[in-house]
Short mmCIF file of C-alpha atoms and ligand atoms in Angstrom, two decimals:
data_model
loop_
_atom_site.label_atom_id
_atom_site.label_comp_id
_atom_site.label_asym_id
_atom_site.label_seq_id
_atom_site.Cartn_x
_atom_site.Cartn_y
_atom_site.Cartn_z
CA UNK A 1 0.00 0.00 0.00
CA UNK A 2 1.38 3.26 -0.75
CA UNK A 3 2.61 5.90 2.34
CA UNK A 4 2.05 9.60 2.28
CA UNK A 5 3.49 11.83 4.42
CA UNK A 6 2.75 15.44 5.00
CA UNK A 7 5.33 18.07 4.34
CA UNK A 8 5.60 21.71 4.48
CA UNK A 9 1.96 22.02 3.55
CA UNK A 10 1.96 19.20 1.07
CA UNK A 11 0.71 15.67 1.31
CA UNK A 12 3.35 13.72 -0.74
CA UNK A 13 3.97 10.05 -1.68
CA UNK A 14 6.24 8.43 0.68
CA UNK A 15 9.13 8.28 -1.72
CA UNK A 16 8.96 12.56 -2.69
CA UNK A 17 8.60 13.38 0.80
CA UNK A 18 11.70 15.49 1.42
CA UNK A 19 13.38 18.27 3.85
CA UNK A 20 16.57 20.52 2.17
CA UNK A 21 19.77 19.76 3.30
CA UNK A 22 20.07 22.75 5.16
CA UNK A 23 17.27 21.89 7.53
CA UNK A 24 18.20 22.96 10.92
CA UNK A 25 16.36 19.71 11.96
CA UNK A 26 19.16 17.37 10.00
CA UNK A 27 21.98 19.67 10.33
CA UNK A 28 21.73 20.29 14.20
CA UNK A 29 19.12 18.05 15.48
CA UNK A 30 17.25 21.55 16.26
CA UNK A 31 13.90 20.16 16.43
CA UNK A 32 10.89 18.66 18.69
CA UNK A 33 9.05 15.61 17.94
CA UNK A 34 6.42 13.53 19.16
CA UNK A 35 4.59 10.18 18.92
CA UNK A 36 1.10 9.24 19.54
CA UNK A 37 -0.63 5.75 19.58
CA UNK A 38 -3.53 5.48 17.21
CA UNK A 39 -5.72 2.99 17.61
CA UNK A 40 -9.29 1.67 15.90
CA UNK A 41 -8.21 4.71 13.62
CA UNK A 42 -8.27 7.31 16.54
CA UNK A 43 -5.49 9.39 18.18
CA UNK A 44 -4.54 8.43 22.06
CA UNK A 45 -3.79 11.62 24.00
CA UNK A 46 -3.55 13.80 20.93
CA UNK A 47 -4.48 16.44 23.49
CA UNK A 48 -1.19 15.60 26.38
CA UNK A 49 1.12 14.81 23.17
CA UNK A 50 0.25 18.62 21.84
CA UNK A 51 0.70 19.99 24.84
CA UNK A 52 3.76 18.66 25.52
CA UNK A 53 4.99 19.57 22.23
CA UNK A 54 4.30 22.67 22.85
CA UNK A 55 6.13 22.79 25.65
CA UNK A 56 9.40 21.36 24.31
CA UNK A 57 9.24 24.26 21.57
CA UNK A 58 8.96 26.72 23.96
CA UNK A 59 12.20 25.01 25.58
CA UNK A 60 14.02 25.76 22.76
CA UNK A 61 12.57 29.24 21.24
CA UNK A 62 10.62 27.29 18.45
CA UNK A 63 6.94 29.60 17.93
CA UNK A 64 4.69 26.57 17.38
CA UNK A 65 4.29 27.31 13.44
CA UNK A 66 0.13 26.56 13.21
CA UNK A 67 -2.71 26.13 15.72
CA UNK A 68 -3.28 23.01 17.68
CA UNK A 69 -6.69 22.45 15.79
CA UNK A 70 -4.40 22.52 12.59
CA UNK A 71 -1.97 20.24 13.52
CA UNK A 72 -4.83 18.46 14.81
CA UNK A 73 -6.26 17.99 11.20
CA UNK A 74 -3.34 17.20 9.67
CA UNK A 75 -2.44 14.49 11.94
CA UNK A 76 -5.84 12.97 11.25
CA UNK A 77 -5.30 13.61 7.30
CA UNK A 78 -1.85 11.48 7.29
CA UNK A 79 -3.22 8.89 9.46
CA UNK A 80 -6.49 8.55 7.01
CA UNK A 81 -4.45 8.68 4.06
CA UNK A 82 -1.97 5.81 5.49
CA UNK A 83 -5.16 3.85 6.46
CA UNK A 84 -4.11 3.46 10.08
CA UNK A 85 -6.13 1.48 11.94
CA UNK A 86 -3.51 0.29 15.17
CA UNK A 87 -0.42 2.65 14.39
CA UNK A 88 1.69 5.10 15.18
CA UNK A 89 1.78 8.69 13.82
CA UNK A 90 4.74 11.16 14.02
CA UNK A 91 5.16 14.40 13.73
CA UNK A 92 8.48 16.71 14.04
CA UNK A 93 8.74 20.63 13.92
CA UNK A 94 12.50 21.97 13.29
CA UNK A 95 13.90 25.49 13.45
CA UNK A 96 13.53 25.53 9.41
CA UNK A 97 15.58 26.00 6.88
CA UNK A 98 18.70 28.56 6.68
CA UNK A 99 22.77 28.52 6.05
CA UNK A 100 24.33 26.55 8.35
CA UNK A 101 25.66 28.35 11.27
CA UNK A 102 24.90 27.71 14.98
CA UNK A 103 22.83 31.04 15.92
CA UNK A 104 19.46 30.96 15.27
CA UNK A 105 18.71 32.55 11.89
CA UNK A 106 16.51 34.89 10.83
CA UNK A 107 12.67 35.22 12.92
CA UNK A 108 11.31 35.14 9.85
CA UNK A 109 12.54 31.19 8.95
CA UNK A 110 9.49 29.52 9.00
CA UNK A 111 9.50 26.20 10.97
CA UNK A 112 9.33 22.82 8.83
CA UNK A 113 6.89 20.41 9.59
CA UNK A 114 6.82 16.71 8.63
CA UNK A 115 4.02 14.06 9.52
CA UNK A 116 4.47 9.96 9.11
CA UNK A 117 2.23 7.55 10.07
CA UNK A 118 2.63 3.86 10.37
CA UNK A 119 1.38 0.52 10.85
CA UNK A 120 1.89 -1.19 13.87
CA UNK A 121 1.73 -5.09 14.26
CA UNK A 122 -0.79 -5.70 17.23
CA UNK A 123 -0.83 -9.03 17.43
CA UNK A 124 3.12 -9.31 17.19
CA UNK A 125 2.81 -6.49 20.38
CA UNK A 126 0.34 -8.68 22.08
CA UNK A 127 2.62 -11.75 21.47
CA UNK A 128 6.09 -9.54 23.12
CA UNK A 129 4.34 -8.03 26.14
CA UNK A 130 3.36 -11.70 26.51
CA UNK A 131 6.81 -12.89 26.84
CA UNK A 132 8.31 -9.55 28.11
CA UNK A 133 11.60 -8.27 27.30
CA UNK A 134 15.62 -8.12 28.48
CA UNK A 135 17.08 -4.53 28.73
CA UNK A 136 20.54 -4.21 29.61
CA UNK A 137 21.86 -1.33 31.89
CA UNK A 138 24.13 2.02 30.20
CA UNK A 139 25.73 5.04 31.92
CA UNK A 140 23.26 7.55 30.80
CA UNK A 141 25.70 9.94 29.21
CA UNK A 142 22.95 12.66 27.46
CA UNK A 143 22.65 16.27 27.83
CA UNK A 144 21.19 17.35 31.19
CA UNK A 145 17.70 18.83 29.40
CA UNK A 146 16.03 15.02 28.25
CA UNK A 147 12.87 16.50 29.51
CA UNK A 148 12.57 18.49 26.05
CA UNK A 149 11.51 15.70 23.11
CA UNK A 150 14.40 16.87 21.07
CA UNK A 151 15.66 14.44 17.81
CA UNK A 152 18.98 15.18 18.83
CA UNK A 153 18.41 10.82 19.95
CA UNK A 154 22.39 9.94 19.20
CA UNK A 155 22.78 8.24 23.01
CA UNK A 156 19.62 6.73 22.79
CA UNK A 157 20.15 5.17 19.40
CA UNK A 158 23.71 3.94 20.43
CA UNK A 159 21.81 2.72 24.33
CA UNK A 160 19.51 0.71 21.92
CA UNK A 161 22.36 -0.74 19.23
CA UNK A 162 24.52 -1.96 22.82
CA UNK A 163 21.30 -3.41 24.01
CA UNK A 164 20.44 -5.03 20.95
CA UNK A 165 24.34 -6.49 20.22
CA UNK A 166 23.76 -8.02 23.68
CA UNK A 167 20.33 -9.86 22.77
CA UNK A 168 18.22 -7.65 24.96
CA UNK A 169 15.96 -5.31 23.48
CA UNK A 170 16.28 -2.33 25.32
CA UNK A 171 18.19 -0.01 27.67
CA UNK A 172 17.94 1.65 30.87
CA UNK A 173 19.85 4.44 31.48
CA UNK A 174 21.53 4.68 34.97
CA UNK A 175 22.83 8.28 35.99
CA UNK A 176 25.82 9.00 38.19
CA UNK A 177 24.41 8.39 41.35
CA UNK A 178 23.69 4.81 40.15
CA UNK A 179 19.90 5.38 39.64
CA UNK A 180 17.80 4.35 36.87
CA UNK A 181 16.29 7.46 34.60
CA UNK A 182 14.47 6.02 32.21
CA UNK A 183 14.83 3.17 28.66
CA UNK A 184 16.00 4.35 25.68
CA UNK A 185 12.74 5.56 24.32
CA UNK A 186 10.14 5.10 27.50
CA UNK A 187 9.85 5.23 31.16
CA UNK A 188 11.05 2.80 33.30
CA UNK A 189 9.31 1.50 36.00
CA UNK A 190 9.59 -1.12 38.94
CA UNK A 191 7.28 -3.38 41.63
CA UNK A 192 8.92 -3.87 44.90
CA UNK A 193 9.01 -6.42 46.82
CA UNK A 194 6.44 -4.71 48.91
CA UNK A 195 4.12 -4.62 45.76
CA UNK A 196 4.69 -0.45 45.55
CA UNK A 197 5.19 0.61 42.25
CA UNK A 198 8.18 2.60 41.51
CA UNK A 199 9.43 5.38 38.64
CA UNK A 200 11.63 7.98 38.77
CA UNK A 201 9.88 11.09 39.31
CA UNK A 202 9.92 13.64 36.48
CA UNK A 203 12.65 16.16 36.67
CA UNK A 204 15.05 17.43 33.63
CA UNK A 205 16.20 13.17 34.07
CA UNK A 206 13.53 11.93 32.27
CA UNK A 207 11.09 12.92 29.58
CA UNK A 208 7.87 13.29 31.87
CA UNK A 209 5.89 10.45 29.65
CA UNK A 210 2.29 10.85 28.40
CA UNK A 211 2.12 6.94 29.01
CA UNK A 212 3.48 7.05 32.50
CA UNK A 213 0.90 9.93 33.36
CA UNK A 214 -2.43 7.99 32.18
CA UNK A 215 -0.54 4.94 33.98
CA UNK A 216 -0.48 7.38 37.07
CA UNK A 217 -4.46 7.78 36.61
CA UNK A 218 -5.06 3.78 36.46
CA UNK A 219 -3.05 3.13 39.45
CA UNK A 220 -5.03 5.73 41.31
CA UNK A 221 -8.02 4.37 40.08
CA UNK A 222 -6.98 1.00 41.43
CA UNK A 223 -5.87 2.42 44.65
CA UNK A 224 -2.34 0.83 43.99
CA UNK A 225 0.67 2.04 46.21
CA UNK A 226 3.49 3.85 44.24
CA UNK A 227 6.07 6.29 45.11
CA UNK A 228 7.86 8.74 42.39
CA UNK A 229 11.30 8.26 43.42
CA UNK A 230 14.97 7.44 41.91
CA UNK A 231 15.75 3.40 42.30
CA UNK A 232 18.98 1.97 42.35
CA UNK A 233 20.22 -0.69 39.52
CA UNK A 234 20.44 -3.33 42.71
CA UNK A 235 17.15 -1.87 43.73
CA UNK A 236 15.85 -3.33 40.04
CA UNK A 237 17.45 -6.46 40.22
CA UNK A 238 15.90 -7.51 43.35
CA UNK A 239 12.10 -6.42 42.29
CA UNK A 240 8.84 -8.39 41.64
CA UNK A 241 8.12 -6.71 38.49
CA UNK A 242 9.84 -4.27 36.04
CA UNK A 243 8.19 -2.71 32.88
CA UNK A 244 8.46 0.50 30.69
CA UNK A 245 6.02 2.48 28.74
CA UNK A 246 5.69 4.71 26.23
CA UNK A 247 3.09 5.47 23.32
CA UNK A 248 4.15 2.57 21.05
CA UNK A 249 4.39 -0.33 23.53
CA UNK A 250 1.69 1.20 26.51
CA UNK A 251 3.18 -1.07 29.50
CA UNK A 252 5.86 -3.62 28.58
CA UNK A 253 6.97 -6.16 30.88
CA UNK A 254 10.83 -6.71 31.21
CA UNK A 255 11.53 -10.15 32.54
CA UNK A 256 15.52 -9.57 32.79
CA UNK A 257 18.19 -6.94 33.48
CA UNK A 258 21.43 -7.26 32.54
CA UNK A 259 20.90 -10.96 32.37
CA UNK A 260 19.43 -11.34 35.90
CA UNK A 261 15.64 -12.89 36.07
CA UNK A 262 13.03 -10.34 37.38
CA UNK A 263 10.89 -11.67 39.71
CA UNK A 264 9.54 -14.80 38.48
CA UNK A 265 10.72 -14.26 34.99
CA UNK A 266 7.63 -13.89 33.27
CA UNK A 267 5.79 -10.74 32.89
CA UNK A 268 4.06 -9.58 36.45
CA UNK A 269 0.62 -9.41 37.33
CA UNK A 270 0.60 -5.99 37.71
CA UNK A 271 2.48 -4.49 34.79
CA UNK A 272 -0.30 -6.65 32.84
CA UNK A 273 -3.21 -5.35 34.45
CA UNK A 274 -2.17 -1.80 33.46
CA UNK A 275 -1.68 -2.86 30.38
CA UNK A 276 -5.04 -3.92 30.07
CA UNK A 277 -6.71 -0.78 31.91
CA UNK A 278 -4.69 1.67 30.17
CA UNK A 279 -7.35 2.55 27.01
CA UNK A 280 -9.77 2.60 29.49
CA UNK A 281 -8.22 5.75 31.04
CA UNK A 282 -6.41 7.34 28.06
CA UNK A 283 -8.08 9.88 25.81
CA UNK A 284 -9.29 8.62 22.22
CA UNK A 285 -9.93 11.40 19.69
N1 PDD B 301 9.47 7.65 22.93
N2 PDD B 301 11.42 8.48 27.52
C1 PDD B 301 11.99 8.62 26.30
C2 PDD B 301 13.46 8.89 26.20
C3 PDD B 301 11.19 8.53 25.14
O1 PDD B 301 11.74 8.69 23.93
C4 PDD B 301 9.81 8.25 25.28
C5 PDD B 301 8.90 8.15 24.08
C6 PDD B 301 9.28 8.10 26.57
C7 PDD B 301 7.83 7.79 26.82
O2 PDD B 301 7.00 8.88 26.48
P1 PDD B 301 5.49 8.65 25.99
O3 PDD B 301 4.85 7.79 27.02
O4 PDD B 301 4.93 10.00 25.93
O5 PDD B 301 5.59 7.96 24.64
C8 PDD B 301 10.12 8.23 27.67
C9 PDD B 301 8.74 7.66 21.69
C10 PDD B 301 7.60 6.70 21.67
C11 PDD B 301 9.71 7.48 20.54
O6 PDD B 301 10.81 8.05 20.64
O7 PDD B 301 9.40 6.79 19.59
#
């Protein structure tokens, strides 16, 4: 089936869909993205995801270059046009287009905007949380502002290529004090032995996730104990449960870190049930 992507006010085959080579976005990473789930066709959290998009421009002098209920159209437009039923869609705002040189140019570059949708496999999701995953621990070496969704991603690609070269599928990053800040793209999270849910709370550490927020709302709903909080590597190794989410993958179970069995080694009672509750709490538009 053919792709379309939006660009710069254009809807264009998959294969035409380009940015110049003196996109800010390419040449300096100088650009905010963000990912939403879509699902029976329909955005999850369009309304967090803009929001926080919104905020991560403002982090970095971007003017947000249409209105929400714009964006808001065109996201629908690319996903319709990509016949998304279960998906992902993407969109990414850079500083725009100007000679290279590190200053910002001229107010009146206008931002560029690219949107990509694509097809997710949910019954190859459904089969993975089933099993759960191994993510290996990595000094989290990245800039000390990861709470701004930039696509300057060079640490987190490399996190994932180490994780994947050891046949785990993920990383967790662990800061200097020895604490875990989050996976390479999602939050991490943990189940004491106590059964009290643990993440790291959201400071400039982490990228505060739209995922890990709804989760906040189901495990208040279910009255469940957690505490937003730094854990320790050893402090992982010894839990009942461990997961990570984000908007592609909701709640993922992780059966093993750095080789040592979590809990039972099988995904954990209560990483599934969130998985299971989460739709019923997130926001479909
Ligand atoms: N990643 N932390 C990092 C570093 C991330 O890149 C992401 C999202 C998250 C989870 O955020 P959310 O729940 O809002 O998706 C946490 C997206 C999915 C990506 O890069 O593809």
């Amino acid at each position: 089936m053919s792709r379309f992507a939006y660009v710069n006010g254009r809807y264009l085959p998959f294969r035409d869909a380009r940015v110049h080579v003196e996109d800010r976005g390419y040449q300096f990473a100088d650009s905010i993205y963000e990912v939403c789930e879509v699902r029976g066709g329909r955005l999850i959290d369009e309304r967090r995801h803009l929001e926080r998009l919104q905020r991560s421009l403002k982090e970095i002098c971007i003017s947000m270059p249409m209105s929400v209920r714009a964006l808001g159209i065109i996201l629908r437009e690319v996903v319709s046009r990509n016949r998304i039923g279960y998906g992902i869609v993407y969109m990414q705002i850079t500083r725009g287009v100007a000679r290279r040189d590190h200053a910002f140019p001229s107010p009146l570059t206008l931002p560029s905007v690219v949107v990509t949708a694509r097809l997710l496999n949910m019954s190859r999701n459904e089969a993975l949380a089933e099993r759960g995953i191994a993510v290996v621990s990595v000094a989290d070496d990245r800039w000390s502002r990861v709470d701004i969704k930039t696509t300057g991603l060079l640490p987190n690609v490399l996190a994932r290529q180490h994780a994947i070269e050891q046949g785990a599928r993920d990383a967790w990053f662990i800061d200097k004090e020895g604490m875990v800040t989050e996976a390479s793209s999602a939050n991490a999270w943990i189940v004491t032995s106590d059964g009290v849910l643990v993440t790291r709370h959201a400071d400039r550490a982490i990228l505060r996730g739209i995922t890990r927020t709804v989760v906040f709302e189901v495990i208040k709903a279910k009255s469940l104990s957690v505490e937003e909080r730094p854990f320790t590597l050893e402090e992982a190794y010894g839990a009942r449960e461990a997961f990570i989410t984000s908007a592609s993958q909701i709640v993922l179970p992780v059966i093993r870190i750095d080789g040592r069995t979590v809990g039972d080694g099988k995904p954990g009672p209560v990483a599934m049930e969130l998985r299971r509750e989460f739709h019923r709490y997130a926001e479909a538009g």
